[in-house]
Short mmCIF file of C-alpha atoms and ligand atoms in Angstrom, two decimals:
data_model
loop_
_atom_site.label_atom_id
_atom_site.label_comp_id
_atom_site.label_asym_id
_atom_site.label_seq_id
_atom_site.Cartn_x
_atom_site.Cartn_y
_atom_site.Cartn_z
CA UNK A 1 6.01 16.86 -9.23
CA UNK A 2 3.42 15.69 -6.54
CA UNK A 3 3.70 13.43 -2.94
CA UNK A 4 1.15 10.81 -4.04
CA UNK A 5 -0.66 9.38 -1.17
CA UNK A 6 0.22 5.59 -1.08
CA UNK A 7 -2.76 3.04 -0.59
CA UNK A 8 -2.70 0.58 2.09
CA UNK A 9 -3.46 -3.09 2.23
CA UNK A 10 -6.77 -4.16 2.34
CA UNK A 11 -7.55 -2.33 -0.98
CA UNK A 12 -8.44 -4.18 -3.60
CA UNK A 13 -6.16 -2.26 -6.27
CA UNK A 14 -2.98 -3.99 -4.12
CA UNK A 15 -4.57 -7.52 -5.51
CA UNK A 16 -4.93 -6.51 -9.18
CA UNK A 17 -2.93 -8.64 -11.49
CA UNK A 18 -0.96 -4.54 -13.57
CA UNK A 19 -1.48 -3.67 -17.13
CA UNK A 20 1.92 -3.47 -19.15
CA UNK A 21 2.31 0.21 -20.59
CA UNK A 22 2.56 0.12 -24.05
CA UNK A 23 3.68 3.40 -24.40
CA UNK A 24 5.66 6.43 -22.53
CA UNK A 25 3.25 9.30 -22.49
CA UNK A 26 3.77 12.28 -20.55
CA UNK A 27 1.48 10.99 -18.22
CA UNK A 28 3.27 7.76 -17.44
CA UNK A 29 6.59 9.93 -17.27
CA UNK A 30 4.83 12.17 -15.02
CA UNK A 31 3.65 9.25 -12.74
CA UNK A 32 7.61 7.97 -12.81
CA UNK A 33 8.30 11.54 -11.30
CA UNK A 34 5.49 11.63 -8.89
CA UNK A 35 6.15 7.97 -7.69
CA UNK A 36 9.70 8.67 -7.44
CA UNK A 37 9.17 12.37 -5.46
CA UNK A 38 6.45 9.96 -3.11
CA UNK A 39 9.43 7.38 -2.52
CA UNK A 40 11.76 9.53 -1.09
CA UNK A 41 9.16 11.83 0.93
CA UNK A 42 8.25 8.45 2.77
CA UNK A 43 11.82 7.11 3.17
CA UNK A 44 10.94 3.86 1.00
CA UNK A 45 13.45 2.16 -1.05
CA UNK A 46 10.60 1.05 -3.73
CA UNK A 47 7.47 1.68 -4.87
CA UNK A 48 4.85 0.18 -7.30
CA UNK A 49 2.11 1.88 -9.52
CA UNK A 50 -0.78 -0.16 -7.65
CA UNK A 51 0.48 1.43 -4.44
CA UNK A 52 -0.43 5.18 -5.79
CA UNK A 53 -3.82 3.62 -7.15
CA UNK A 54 -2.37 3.42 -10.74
CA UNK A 55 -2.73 -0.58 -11.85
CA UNK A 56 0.40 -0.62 -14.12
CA UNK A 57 3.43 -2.48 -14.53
CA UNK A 58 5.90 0.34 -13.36
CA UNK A 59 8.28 0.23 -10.72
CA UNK A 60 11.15 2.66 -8.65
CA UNK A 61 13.59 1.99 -6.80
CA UNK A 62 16.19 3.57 -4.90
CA UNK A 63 18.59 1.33 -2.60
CA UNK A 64 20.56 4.30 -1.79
CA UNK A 65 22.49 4.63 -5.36
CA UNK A 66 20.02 6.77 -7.44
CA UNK A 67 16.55 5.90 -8.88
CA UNK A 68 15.78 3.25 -11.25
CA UNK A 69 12.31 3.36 -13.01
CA UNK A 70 11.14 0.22 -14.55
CA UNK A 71 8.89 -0.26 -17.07
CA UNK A 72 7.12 -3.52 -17.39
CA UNK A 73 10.01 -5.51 -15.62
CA UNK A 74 10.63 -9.18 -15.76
CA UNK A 75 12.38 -11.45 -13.51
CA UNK A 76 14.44 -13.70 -16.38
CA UNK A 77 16.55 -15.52 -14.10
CA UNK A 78 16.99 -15.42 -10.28
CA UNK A 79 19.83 -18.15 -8.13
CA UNK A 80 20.10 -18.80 -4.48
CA UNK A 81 18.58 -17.63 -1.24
CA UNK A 82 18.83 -14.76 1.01
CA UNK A 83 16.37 -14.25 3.84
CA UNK A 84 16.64 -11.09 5.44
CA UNK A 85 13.75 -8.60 7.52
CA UNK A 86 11.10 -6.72 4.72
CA UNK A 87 8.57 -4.05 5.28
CA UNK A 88 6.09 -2.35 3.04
CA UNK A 89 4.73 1.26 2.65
CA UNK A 90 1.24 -0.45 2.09
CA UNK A 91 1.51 -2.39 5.06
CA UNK A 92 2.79 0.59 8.02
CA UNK A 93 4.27 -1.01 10.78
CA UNK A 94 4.41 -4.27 9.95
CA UNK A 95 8.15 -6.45 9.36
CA UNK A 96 8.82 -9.93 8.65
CA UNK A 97 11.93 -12.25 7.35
CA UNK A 98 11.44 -12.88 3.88
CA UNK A 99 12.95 -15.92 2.03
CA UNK A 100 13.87 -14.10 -1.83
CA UNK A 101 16.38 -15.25 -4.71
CA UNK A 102 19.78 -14.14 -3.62
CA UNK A 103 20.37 -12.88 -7.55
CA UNK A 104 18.12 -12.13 -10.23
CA UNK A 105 18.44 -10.55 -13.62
CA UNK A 106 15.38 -8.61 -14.42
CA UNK A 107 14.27 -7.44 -18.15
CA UNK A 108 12.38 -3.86 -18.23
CA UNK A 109 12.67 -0.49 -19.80
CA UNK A 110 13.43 2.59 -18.65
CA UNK A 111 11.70 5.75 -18.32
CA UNK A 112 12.60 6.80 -21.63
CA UNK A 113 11.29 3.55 -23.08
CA UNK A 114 14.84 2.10 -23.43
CA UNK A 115 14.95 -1.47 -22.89
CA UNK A 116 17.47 -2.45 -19.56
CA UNK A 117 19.25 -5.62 -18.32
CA UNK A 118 19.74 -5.39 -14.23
CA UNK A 119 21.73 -8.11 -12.32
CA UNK A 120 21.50 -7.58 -8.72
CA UNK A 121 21.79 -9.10 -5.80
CA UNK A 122 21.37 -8.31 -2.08
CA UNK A 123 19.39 -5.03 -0.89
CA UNK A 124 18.92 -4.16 -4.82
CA UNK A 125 17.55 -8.22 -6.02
CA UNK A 126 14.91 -8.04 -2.82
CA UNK A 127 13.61 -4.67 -3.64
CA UNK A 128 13.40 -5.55 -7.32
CA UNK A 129 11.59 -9.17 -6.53
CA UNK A 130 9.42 -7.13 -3.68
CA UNK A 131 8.26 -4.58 -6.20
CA UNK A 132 7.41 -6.91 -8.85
CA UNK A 133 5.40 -8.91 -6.64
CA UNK A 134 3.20 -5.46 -6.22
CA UNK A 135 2.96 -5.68 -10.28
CA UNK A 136 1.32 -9.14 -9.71
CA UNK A 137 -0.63 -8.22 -7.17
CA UNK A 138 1.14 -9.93 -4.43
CA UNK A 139 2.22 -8.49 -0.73
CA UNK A 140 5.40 -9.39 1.26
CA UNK A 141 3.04 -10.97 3.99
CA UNK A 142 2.01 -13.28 1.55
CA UNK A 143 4.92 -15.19 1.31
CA UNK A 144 5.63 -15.33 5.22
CA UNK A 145 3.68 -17.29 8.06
CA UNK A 146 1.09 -14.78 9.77
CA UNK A 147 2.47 -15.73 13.14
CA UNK A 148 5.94 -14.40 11.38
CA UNK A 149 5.13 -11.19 11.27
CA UNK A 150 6.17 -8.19 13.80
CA UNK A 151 5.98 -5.02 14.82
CA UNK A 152 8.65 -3.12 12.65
CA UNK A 153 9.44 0.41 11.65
CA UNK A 154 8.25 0.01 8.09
NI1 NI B 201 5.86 -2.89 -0.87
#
C-alpha cells in the first residue's frame, strides 16, 4: 500500500465530470487500498479518486466506524436538512457551513464488486453527499457563499 499525494483545488482533474469502473481489477482494488492508507495518514474522513489524480467514480469513507469503499455510488433518495461546518483535503485550511440532505440512501458496490444499499444520516450522509460531489466534479465551496468561508483546521 502507498500514501498517495492528494491534489489540491485549482486543478483541473477536481472539475472532471468521473468515469464509472466497469470492472474490479487489481489495479482499481489496489487504488481502494492506497486511497484508503492516504485517508487515514491525513486524518480525513473521505476521499475521492479525482483527489489522488485518478478520474473515477470511487469513493472511501471512514466516519470513525471502519472503511467503506464505494464503487460508482448513487444518491437514490436523500430527506431533510442538516447544516453543519465541512472542510476538504483538496482545499487545506479552508471551513464553511454546508446546507446537505439530513438522510440519503446511496446505491454503489463494494470493493469486491458487490452491489450495497447505505442509509445514513448525520456525519456518515454528509461525507457520502461530500464525496460524491468530488465524483461530479463539484467542491464543498461551491455550494457555500465565498464570503462564508473561514479559516478552519481542514
Ligand atoms: Ni473533499
Amino acid at each position: 500500500m502507498a500514501v498517495l499525494k492528494v491534489i489540491k483545488a485549482g486543478d483541473p482533474i477536481l472539475r472532471q465530470p468521473t468515469q464509472p469502473v466497469t470492472r474490479i481489477t487489481k489495479r482499481v482494488s489496489r487504488l481502494i487500498e492506497d486511497m484508503i492508507e492516504t485517508m487515514y495518514a491525513v486524518d480525513g474522513v473521505g476521499l475521492a479518486a479525482p483527489q489522488v489524480g485518478v478520474s473515477k467514480k470511487i469513493a472511501v469513507i471512514d466516519v470513525g466506524e471502519g472503511p467503506i469503499a464505494l464503487i460508482n455510488p448513487k444518491i437514490i433518495e436523500g430527506s431533510g436538512e442538516d447544516i453543519d461546518v465541512e472542510g476538504c483535503l483538496s482545499v487545506p485550511g479552508k471551513q464553511a457551513y454546508v446546507k446537505r440532505m439530513a438522510t440519503v440512501k446511496v446505491q454503489a458496490f463494494n470493493e469486491k464488486g458487490k452491489p450495497v444499499q447505505i442509509e445514513a444520516e448525520g456525519l456518515l450522509a454528509r461525507a457520502l453527499q461530500h464525496e460524491i460531489d468530488h465524483l461530479n466534479g463539484i467542491l464543498f465551496t461551491d455550494l457555500v457563499d465565498e464570503k462564508d468561508i473561514f479559516e478552519g483546521e481542514e
